[in-house]
Tab-separated table of C-alpha atoms in Angstrom:
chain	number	residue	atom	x	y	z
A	1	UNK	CA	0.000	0.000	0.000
A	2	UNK	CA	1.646	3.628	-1.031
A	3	UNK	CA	-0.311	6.270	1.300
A	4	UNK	CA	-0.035	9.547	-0.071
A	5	UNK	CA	-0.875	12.798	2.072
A	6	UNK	CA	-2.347	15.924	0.791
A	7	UNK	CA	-3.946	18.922	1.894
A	8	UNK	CA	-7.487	19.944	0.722
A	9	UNK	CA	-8.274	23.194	-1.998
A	10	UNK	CA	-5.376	23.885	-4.060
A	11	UNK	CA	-2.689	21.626	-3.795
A	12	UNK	CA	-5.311	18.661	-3.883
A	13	UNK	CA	-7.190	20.140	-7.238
A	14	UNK	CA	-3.872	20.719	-8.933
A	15	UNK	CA	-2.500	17.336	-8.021
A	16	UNK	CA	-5.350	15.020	-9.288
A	17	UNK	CA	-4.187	15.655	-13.401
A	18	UNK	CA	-0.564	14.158	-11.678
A	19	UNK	CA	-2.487	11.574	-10.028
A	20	UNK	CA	-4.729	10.795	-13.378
A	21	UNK	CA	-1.172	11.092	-15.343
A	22	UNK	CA	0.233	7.666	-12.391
A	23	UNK	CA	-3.493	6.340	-13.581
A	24	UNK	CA	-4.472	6.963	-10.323
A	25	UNK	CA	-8.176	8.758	-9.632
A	26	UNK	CA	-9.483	9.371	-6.226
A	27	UNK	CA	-13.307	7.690	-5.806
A	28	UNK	CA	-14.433	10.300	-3.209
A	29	UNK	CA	-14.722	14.018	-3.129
A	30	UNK	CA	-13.120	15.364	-0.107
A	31	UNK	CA	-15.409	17.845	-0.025
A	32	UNK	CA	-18.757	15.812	0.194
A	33	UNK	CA	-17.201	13.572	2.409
A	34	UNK	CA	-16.016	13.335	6.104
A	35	UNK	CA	-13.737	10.747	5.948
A	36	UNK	CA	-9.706	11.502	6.179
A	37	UNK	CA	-8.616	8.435	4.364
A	38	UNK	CA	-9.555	8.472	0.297
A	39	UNK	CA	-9.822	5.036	-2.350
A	40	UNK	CA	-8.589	5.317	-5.144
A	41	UNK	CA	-9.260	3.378	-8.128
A	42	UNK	CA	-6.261	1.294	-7.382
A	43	UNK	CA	-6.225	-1.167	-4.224
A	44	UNK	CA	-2.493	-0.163	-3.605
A	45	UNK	CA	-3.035	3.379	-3.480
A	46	UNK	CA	-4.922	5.587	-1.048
A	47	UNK	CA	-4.973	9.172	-0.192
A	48	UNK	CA	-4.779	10.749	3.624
A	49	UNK	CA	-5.914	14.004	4.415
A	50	UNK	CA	-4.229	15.897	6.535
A	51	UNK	CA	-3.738	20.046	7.453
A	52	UNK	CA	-0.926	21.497	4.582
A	53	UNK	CA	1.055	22.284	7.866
A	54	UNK	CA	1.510	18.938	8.670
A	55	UNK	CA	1.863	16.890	5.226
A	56	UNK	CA	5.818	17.083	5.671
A	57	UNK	CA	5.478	15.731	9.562
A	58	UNK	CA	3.426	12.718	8.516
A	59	UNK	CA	5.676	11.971	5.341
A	60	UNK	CA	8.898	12.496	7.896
A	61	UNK	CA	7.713	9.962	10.645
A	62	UNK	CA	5.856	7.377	8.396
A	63	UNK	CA	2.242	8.038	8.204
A	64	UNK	CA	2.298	8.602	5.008
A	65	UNK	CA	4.927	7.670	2.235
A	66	UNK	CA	4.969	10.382	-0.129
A	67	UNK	CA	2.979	13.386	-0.186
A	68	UNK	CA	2.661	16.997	-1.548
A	69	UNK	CA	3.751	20.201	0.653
A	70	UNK	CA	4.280	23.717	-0.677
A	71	UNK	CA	7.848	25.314	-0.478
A	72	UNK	CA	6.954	27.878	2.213
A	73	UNK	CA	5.802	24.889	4.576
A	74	UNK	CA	9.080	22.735	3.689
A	75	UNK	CA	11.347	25.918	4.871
A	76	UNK	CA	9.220	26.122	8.318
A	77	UNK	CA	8.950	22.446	8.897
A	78	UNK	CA	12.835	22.533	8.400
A	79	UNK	CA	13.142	25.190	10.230
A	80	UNK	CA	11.017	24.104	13.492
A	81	UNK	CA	12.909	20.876	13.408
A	82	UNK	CA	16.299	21.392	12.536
A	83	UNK	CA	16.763	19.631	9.279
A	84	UNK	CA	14.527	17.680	6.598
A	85	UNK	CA	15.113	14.188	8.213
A	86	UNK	CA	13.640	11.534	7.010
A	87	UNK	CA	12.435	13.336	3.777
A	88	UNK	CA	13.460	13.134	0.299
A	89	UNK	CA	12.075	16.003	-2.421
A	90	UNK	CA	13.139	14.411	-5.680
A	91	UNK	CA	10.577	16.836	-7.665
A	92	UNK	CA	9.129	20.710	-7.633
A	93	UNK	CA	6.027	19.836	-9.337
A	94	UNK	CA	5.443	23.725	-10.535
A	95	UNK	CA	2.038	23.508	-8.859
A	96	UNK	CA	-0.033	25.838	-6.578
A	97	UNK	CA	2.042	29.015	-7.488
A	98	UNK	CA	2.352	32.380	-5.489
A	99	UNK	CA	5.134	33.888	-3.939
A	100	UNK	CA	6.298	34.839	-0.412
A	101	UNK	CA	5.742	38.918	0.009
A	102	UNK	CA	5.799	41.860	2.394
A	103	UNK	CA	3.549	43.937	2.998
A	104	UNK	CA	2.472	47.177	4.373
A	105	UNK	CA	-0.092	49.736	5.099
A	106	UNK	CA	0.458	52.317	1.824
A	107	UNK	CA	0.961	55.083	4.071
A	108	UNK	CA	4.315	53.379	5.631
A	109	UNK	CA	7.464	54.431	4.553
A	110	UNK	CA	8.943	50.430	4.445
A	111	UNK	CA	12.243	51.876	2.509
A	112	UNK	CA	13.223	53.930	5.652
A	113	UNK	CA	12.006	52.052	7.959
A	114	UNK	CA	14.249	48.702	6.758
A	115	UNK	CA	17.670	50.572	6.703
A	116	UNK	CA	20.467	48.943	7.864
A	117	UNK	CA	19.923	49.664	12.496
A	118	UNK	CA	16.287	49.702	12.427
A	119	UNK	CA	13.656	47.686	14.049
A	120	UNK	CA	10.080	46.817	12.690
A	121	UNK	CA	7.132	44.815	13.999
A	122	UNK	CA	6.369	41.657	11.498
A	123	UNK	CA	3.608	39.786	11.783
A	124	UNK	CA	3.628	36.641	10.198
A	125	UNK	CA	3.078	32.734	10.503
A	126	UNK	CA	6.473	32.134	8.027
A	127	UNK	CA	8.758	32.693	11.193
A	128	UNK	CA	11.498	31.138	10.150
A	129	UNK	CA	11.675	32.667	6.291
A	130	UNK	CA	10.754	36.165	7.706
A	131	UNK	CA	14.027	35.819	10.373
A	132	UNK	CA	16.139	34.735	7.873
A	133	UNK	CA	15.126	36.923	5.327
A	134	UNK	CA	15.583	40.156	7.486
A	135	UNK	CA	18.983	38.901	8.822
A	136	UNK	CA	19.914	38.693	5.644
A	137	UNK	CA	19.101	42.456	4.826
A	138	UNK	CA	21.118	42.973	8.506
A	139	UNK	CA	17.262	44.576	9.279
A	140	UNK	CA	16.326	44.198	13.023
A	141	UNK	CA	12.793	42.688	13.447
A	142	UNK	CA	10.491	41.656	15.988
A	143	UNK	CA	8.202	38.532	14.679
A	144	UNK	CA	4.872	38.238	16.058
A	145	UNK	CA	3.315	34.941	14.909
A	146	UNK	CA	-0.003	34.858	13.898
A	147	UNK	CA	-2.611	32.263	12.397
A	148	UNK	CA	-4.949	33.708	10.225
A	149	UNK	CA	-6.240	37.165	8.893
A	150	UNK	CA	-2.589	38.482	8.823
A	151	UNK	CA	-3.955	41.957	6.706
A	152	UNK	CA	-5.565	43.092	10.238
A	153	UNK	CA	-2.426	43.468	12.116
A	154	UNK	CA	-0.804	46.645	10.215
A	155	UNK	CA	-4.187	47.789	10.009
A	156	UNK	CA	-4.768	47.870	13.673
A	157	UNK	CA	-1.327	48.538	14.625
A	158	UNK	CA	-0.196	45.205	15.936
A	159	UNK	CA	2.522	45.055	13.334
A	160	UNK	CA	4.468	47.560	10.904
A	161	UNK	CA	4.556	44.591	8.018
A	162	UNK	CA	3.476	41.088	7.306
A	163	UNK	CA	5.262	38.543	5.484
A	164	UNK	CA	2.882	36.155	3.981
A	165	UNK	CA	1.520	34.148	0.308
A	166	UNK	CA	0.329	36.621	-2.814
A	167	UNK	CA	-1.074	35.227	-5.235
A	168	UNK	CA	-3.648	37.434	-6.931
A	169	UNK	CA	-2.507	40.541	-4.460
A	170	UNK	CA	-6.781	41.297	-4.053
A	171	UNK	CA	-6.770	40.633	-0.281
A	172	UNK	CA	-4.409	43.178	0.117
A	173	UNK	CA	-5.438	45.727	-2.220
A	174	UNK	CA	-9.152	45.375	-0.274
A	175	UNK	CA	-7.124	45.663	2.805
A	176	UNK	CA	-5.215	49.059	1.475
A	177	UNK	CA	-1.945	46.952	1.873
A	178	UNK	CA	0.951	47.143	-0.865
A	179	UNK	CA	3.425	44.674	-1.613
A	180	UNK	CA	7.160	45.965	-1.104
A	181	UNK	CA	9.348	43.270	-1.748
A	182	UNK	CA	9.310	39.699	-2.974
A	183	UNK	CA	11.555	37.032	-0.428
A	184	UNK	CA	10.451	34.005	-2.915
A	185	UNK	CA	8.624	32.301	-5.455
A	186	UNK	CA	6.449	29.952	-3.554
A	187	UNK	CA	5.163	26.591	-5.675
A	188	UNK	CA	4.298	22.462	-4.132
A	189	UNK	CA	7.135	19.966	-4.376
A	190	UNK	CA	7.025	16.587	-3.891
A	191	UNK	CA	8.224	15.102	-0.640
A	192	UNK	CA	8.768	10.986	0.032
A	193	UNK	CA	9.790	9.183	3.308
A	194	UNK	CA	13.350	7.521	3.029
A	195	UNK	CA	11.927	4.468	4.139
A	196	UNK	CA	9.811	3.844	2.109
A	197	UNK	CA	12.070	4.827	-0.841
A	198	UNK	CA	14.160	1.646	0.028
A	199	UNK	CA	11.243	-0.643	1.061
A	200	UNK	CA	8.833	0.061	-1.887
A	201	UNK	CA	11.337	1.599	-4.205
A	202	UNK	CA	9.941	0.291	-7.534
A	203	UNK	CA	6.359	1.613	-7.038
A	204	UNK	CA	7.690	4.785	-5.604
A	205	UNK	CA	9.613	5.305	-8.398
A	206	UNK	CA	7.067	4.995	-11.068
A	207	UNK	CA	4.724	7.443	-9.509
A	208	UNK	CA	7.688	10.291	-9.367
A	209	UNK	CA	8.311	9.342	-12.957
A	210	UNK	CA	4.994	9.372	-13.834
A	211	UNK	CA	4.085	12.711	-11.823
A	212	UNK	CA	7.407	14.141	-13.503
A	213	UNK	CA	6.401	13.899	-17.219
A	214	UNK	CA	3.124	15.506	-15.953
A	215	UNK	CA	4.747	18.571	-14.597
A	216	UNK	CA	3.071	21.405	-16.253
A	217	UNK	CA	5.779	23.861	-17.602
C-alpha cells in the first residue's frame, strides 16, 4: 500500500491531473465527504488528508509515504525541526504558485524604515523565512506569529509589516496593503519518506516518474 498525504483546496485540485497522469483517480470528493482516508481506483493506493502544515510531519515519521507540501511549509517544517530528516524532495512539481511577500499599510514608509539599524514589527506565521530573510538584509525585526487574517495586524497597529503568500494581491489591495518586496517564489514539491524509498522503491519510483512527465511547464 503507497499512502499519499495531501492537503485539501489547491494543492489537492492541482495534483489530481498528476495523479490521473500515475493512472491513479481518487473515488471520493473530499469535499462531500467526512472521511480523512480516500480510495482510489487502485487497491495499492490511497490518499490521507491531513492540514498542509503537517503533510511534511506525517511523510517524515511514516504516516504517510509520499505526499505533496508547498515550499513555504518545507522551509518552516525545516526550520522548526532542525533539518529535513527523514524526507526526500526528488521533484518541484510547478504547482499551486504564489510567492512569499511583504507587505504594508500604503501610508508606511517600508524603505526607511528597513535601513540597515532599524527595528520593525512583522507579523507573520512564516517565522522562520521572515528571520532569515531580514537577517539577511542585517534589518532588526520583531516577529509576532499569527494564524490567520494576517492583513488586520498593520491595520490595527499590531505590526508595521506582514510577510505572507500573494497570489492574486486582491486581499491586500481590499485591505489598502501594498506589496514591497518579494523574499520568494512559492510553488508544491514533492516530498517521500526515506523508508519507504528503500522498502517500496519500484512503485515509488514509477509514480515520481509518472508525476514528472506531468509537470506542467
Amino acid at each position: 500500500m503507497i499512502t499519499l498525504a495531501l492537503s485539501k483546496g489547491r494543492i489537492f485540485e492541482e495534483t489530481l491531473p498528476l495523479l490521473a497522469a500515475a493512472g491513479i483517480e481518487v473515488t471520493e470528493d473530499p469535499e462531500k465527504s467526512r472521511k480523512l482516508i480516500l480510495s482510489t481506483n487502485r487497491p495499492d493506493v490511497r490518499v490521507v488528508l491531513v492540514r498542509a502544515t503537517d503533510v511534511p510531519t506525517y511523510v517524515q515519521h511514516g504516516g504517510a509515504d509520499i505526499g505533496v507540501a508547498g515550499k513555504d511549509t518545507l522551509i518552516e517544517h525545516s526550520g522548526s525541526n532542525g533539518d529535513h530528516d527523514g524526507l526526500y524532495q526528488p521533484l518541484d512539481l510547478n504547482i499551486a504558485k504564489c510567492r512569499m511577500s511583504v507587505a504594508v499599510r500604503a501610508d508606511f514608509d517600508y524603505a526607511t524604515a528597513v535601513k540597515q539599524g532599524s527595528r520593525i514589527r512583522v507579523a507573520t506565521k512564516y517565522t522562520t523565512i521572515a528571520s532569515e530573510h531580514f537577517a539577511n538584509k542585517g534589518v532588526h525585526v520583531d516577529l509576532i506569529k499569527l494564524y490567520g487574517s494576517m492583513e488586520l495586524a498593520p491595520l490595527i497597529g499590531v505590526a508595521d509589516a506582514i510577510v505572507d503568500l500573494v497570489s492574486t494581491g486582491n486581499t491586500l489591495k481590499a485591505n489598502h496593503l501594498v506589496e514591497v518586496e518579494e523574499i520568494m517564489q512559492i510553488s508544491s514539491r514533492l516530498v517521500v519518506n526515506q523508508a519507504s524509498l528503500k522498502l517500496k522503491r519500484e512503485a515509488i519510483r514509477q509514480l515520481i516518474q509518472a508525476f514528472e512527465s506531468a509537470i506542467p511547464a
